[in-house]
Short mmCIF file of C-alpha atoms in Angstrom, two decimals:
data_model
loop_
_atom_site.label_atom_id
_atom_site.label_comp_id
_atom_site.label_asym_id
_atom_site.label_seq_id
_atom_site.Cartn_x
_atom_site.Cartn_y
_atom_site.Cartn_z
CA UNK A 19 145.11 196.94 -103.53
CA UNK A 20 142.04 196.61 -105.59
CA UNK A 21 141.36 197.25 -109.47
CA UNK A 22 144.29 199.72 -110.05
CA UNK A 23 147.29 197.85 -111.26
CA UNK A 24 145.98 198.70 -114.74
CA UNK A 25 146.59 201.90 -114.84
CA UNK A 26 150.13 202.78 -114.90
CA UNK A 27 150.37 203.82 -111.68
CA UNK A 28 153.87 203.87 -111.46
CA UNK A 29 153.67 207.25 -112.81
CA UNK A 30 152.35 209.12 -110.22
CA UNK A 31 154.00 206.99 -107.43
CA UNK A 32 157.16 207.72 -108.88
CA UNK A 33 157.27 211.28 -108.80
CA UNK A 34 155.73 211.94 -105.30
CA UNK A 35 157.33 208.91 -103.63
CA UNK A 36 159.30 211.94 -101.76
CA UNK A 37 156.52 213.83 -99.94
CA UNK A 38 152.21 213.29 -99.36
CA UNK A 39 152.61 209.11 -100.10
CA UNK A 40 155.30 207.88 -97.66
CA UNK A 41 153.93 210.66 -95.12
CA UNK A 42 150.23 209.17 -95.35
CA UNK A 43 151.81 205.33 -94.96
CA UNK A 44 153.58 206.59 -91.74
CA UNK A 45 150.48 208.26 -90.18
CA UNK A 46 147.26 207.50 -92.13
CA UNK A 47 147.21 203.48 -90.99
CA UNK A 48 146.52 201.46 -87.75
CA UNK A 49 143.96 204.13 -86.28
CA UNK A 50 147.22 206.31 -84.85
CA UNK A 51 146.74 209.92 -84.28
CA UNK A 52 150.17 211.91 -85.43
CA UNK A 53 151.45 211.48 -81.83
CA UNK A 54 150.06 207.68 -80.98
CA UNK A 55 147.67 208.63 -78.68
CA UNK A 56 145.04 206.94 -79.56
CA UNK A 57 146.55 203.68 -80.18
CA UNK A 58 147.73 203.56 -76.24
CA UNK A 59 144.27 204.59 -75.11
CA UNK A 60 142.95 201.68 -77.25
CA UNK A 61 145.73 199.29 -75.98
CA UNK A 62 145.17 200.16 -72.54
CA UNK A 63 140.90 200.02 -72.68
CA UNK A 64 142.11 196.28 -74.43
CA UNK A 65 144.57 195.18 -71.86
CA UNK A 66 142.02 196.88 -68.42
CA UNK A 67 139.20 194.73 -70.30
CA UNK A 68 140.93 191.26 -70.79
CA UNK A 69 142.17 191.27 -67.51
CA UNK A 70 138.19 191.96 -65.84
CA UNK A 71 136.87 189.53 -68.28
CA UNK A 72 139.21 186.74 -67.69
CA UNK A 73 138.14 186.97 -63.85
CA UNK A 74 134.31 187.04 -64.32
CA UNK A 75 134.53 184.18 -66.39
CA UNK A 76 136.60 181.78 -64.01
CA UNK A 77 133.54 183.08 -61.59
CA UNK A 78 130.38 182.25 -64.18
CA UNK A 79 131.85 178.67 -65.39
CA UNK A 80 131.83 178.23 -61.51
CA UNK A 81 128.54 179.06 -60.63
CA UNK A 82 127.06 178.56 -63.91
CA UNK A 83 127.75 174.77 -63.55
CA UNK A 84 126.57 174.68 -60.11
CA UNK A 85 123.13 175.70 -61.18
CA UNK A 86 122.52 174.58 -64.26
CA UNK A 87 121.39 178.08 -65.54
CA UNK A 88 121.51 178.19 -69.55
CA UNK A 89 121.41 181.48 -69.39
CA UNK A 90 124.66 182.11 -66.97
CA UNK A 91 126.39 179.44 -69.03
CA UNK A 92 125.77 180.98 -72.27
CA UNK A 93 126.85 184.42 -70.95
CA UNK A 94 129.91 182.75 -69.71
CA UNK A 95 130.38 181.69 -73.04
CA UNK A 96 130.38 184.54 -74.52
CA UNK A 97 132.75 185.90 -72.27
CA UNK A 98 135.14 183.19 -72.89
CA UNK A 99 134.90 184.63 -76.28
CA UNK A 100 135.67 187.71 -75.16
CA UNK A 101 138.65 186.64 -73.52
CA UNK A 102 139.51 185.53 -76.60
CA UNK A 103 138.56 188.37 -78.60
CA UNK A 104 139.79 190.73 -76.65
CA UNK A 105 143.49 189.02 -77.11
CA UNK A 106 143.07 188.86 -80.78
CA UNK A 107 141.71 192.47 -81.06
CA UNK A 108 144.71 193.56 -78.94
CA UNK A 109 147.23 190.83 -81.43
CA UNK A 110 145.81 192.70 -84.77
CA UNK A 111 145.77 196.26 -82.84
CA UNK A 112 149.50 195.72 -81.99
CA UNK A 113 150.39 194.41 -85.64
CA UNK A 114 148.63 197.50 -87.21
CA UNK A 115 150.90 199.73 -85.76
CA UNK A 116 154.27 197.93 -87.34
CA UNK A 117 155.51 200.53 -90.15
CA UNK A 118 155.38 199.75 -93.59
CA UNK A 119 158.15 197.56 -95.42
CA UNK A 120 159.78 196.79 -98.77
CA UNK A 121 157.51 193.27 -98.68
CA UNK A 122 154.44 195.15 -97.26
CA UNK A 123 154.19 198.68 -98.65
CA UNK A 124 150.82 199.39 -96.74
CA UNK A 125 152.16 197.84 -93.54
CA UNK A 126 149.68 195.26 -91.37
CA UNK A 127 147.11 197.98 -91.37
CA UNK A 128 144.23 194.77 -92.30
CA UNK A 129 145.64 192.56 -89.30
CA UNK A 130 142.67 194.78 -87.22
CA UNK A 131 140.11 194.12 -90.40
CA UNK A 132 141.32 190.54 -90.11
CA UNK A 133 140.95 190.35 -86.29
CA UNK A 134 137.72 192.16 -86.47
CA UNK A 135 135.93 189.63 -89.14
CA UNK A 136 137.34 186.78 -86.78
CA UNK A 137 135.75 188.14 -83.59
CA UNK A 138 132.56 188.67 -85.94
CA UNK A 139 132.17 184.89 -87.13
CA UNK A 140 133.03 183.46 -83.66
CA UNK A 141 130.50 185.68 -81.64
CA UNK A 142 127.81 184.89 -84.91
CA UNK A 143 128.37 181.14 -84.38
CA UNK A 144 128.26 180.98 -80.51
CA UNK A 145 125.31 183.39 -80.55
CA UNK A 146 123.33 180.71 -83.02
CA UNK A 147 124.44 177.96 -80.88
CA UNK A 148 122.50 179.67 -77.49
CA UNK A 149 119.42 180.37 -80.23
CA UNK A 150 119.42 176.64 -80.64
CA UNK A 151 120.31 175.42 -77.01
CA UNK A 152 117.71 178.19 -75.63
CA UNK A 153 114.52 176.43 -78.03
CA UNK A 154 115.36 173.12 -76.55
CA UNK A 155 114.89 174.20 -73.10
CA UNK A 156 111.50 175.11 -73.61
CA UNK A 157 110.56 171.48 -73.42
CA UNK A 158 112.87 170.97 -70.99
CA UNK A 159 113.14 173.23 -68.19
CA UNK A 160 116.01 173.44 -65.38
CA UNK A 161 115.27 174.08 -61.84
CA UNK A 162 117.66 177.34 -60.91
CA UNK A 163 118.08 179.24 -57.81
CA UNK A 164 117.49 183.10 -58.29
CA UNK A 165 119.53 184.62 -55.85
CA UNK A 166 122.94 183.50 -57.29
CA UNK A 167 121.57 184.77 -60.56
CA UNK A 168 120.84 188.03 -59.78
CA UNK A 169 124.61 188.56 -58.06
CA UNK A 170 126.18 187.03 -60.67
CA UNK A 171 123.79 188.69 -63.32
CA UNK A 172 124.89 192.01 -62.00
CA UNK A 173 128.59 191.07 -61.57
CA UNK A 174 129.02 190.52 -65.25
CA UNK A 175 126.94 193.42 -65.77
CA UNK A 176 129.18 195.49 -64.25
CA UNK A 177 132.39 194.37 -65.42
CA UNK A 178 131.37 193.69 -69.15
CA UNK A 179 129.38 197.07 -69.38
CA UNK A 180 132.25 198.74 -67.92
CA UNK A 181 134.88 197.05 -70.42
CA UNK A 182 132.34 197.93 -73.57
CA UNK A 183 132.02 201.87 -71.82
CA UNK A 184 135.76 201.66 -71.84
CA UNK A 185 135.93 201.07 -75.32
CA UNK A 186 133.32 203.59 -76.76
CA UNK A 187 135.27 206.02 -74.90
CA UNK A 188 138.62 205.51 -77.39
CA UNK A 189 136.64 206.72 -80.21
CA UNK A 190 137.12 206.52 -83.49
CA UNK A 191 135.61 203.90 -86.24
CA UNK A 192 138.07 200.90 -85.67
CA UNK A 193 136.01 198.23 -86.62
CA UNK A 194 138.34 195.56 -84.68
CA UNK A 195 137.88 197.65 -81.52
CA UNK A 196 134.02 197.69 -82.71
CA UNK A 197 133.99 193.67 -82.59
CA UNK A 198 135.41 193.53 -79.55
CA UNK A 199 132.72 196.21 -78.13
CA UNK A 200 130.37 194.06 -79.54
CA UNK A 201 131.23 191.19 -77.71
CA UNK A 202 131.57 192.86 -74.54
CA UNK A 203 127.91 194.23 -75.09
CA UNK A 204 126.78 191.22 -75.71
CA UNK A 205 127.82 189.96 -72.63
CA UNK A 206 126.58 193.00 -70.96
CA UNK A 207 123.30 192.15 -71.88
CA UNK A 208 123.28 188.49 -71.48
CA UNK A 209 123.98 189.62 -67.76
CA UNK A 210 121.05 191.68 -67.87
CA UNK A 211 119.29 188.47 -69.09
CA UNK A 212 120.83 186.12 -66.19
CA UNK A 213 119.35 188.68 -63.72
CA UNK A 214 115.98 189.19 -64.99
CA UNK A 215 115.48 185.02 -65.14
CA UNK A 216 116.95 185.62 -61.63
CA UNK A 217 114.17 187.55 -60.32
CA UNK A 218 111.39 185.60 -62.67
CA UNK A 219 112.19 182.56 -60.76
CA UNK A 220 112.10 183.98 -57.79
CA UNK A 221 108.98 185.55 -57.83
CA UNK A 222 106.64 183.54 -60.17
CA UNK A 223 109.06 180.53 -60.41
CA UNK A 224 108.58 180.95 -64.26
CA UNK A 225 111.84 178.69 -64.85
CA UNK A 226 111.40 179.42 -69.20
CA UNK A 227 112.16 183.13 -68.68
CA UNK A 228 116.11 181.85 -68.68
CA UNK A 229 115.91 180.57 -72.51
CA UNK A 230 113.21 183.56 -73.57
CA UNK A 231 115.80 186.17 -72.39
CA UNK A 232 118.84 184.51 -73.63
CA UNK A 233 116.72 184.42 -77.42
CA UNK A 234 115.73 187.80 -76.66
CA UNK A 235 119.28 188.86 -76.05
CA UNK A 236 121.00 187.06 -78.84
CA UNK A 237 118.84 188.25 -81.44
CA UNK A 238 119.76 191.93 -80.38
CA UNK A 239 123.25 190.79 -80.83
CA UNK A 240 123.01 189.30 -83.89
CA UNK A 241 122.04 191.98 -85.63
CA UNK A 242 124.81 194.02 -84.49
CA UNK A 243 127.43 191.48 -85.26
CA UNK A 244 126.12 191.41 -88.89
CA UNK A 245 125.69 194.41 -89.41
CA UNK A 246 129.58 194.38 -88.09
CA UNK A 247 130.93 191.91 -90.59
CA UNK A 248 128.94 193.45 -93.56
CA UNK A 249 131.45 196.56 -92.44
CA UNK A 250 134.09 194.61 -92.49
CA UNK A 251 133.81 192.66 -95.61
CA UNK A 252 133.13 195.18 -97.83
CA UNK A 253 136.67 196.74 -96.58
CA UNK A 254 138.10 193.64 -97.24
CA UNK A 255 136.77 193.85 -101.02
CA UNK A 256 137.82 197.46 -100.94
CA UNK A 257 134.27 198.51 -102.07
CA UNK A 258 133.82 202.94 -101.84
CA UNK A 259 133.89 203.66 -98.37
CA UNK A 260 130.33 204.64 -96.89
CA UNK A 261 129.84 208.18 -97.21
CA UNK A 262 132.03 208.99 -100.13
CA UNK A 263 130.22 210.02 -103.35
CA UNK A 264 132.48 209.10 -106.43
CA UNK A 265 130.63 212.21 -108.50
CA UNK A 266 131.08 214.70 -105.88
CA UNK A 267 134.58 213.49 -105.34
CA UNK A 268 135.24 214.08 -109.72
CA UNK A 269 133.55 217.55 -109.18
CA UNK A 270 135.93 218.42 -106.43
CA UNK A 271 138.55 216.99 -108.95
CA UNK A 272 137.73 218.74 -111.94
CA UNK A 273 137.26 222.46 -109.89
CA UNK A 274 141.03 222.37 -109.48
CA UNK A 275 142.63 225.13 -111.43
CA UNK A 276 144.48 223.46 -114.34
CA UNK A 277 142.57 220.07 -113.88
CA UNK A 278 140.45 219.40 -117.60
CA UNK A 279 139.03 216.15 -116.33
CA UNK A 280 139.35 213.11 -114.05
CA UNK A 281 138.85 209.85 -114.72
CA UNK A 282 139.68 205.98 -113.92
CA UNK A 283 138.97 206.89 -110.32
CA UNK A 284 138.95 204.21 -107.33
CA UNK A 285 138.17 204.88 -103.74
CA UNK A 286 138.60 202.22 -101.44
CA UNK A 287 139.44 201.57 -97.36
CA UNK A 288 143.09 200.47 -96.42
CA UNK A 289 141.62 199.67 -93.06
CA UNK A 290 138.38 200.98 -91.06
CA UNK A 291 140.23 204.46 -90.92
CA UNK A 292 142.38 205.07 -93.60
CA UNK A 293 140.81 205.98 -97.16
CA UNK A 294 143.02 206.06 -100.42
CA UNK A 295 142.46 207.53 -103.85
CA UNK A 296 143.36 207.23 -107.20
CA UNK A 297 142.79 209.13 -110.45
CA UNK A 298 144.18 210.11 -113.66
CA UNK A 299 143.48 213.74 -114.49
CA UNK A 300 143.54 215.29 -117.62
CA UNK A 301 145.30 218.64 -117.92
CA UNK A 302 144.26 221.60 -119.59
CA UNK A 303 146.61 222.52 -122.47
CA UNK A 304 149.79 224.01 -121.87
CA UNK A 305 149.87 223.14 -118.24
CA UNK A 306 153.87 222.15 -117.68
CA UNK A 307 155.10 219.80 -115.31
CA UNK A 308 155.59 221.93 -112.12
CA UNK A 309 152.20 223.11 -112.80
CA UNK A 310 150.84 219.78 -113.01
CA UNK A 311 152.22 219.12 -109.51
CA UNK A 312 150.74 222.27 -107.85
CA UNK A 313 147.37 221.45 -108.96
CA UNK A 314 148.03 217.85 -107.81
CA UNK A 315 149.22 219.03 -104.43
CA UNK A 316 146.06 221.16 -104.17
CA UNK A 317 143.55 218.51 -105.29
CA UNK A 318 145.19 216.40 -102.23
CA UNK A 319 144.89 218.81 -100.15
CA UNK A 320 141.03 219.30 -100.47
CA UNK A 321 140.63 215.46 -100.61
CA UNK A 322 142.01 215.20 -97.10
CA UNK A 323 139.85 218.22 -96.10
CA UNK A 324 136.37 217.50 -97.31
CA UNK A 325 136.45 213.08 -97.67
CA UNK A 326 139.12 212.34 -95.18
CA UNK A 327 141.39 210.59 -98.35
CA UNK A 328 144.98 210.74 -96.79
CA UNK A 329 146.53 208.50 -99.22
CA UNK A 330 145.40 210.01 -102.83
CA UNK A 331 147.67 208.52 -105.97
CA UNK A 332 147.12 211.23 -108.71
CA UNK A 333 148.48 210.76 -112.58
CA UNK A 334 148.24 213.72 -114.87
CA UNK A 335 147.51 213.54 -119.10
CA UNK A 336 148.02 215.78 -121.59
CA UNK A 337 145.59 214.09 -123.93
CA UNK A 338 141.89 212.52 -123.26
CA UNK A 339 142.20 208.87 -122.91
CA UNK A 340 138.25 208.61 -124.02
CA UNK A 341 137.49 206.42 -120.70
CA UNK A 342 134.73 206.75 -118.90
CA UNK A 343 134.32 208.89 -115.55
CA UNK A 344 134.68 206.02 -112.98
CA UNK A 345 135.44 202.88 -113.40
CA UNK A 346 137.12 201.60 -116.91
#
């Protein structure tokens, strides 16, 4: 993972292979709690909001068609994506929760990061594509009946709100369950949008309020899906997690009793929850081995308390490497 196969880590993996390392791999990946609580309650908001989804959307394609509403189809759309996000959120969920191997050491904690830039770029592409299709309508307006668009603008209302409620409420910063709240919200307010050109037909038969909302709407979403796969990317390219100040993080380092200095630290995300560390710190003189390890075993103890680092590689030196203080 990252820049740190350069600096003989095999040191410090080797002699703490039996205690904090394996334990973090166990519990620090795939957004589990120590008892897996909060991967069911994730499954199950998941599974609840496929199901709704998949029923609307058999509904919208119906009625969208029948009227000829842009804006219905393009919030059917977008649940269709959902469908399909949903299913791939709940694919890379699952697969984060498979324990580590010999092959794959950090498990399929990125199969959510993975599922989570994949929801991202489909719901960024199909949100351009109703930009596009909305502009052309201007010029070409379709005559639409307001009364189905109003029920049907409250039906998906209802069940896409409700799915995206149900997934705020698992909590947490999984950014594949983000995606897919994203894409429920989306479609929560593209219903909005189908109702509101509901009523502005009805009641001043203004027939280009159907394109202005679905602009309106997709704008809102696409800065929420970028600001989304920004998130995501810069996991992927294991930049310092947001948050975590590499100086304050040395200072913490270097306050450890027996700890000289620290140096060729990296900071980086495993996935959207777990953080990992490592470091080489220089020992003061005279510290032996066991006392090495205590001080080690404290500093990852205060990492985990104050920056949430549950996976922290440490290597101690008995003489100053002359590196700089972060990065080599």
């Amino acid at each position: 993972m990252g820049d740190k196969s350069n600096h003989s880590h095999s040191h410090s993996h080797g002699h703490s292979r039996g205690h904090s390392h394996s334990h973090s791999h166990v519990h620090g990946l795939g957004g589990l709690t120590s008892n897996g609580e909060g991967s069911i309650s994730q499954r199950r908001a998941l599974v609840i909001s496929t199901g709704a989804n998949g029923l609307l959307l058999i509904v919208q394609v119906v009625i969208g068609l029948a009227l000829g509403s842009l804006a219905l189809l393009a919030d059917s759309l977008h649940n269709a994506s959902d469908v399909v996000a949903l299913c791939v959120a709940l694919v890379g969920q699952v697969l984060a929760t498979r324990p580590a191997t010999a092959q794959r050491t950090y498990g399929l904690a990125r199969a959510e990061i993975l599922a989570a830039l994949l929801n991202g770029v489909v719901l960024f592409a199909l949100t351009g594509w109703v930009i596009i299709e909305a502009i052309g309508r201007f010029g070409q307006p379709h005559e639409l009946r307001a009364a189905p668009l109003v029920i049907i603008g409250l039906l998906g209302l209802i069940v896409n709100g409700g799915s995206a409620w149900l997934l705020s409420r698992t909590g947490g910063t999984n950014l594949n369950i983000r995606a897919a709240f994203w894409h429920l919200l989306s479609d929560a307010l593209g219903s909005v949008g189908v109702a509101v050109a509901g009523l502005a037909v009805h009641f001043f038969d203004a027939a280009w309020t159907d394109p202005a909302v679905s602009i309106l709407i997709s704008v809102l979403v696409l800065i929420g899906v970028w600001n989304l796969l920004k998130d995501t990317v810069e996991v992927l390219l294991e930049s310092t997690p947001p948050g975590v100040d590499l100086d304050e993080i040395t200072d913490l380092l270097e306050s450890v009793e027996g700890v000289r200095a620290a140096h060729h630290l990296h900071v980086w995300s495993v996935d959207s929850q777990t953080v990992a560390l490592t470091a080489h710190l220089l020992m003061d003189d005279g510290v032996d081995l066991h006392a090495a390890q205590q001080s080690m075993n404290v500093a990852r103890q205060q990492l985990a308390e104050t920056f949430g680092v549950t996976h922290a590689t440490l290597e101690p030196e008995c003489h100053d490497c002359d590196v700089p203080t972060h990065v080599p």
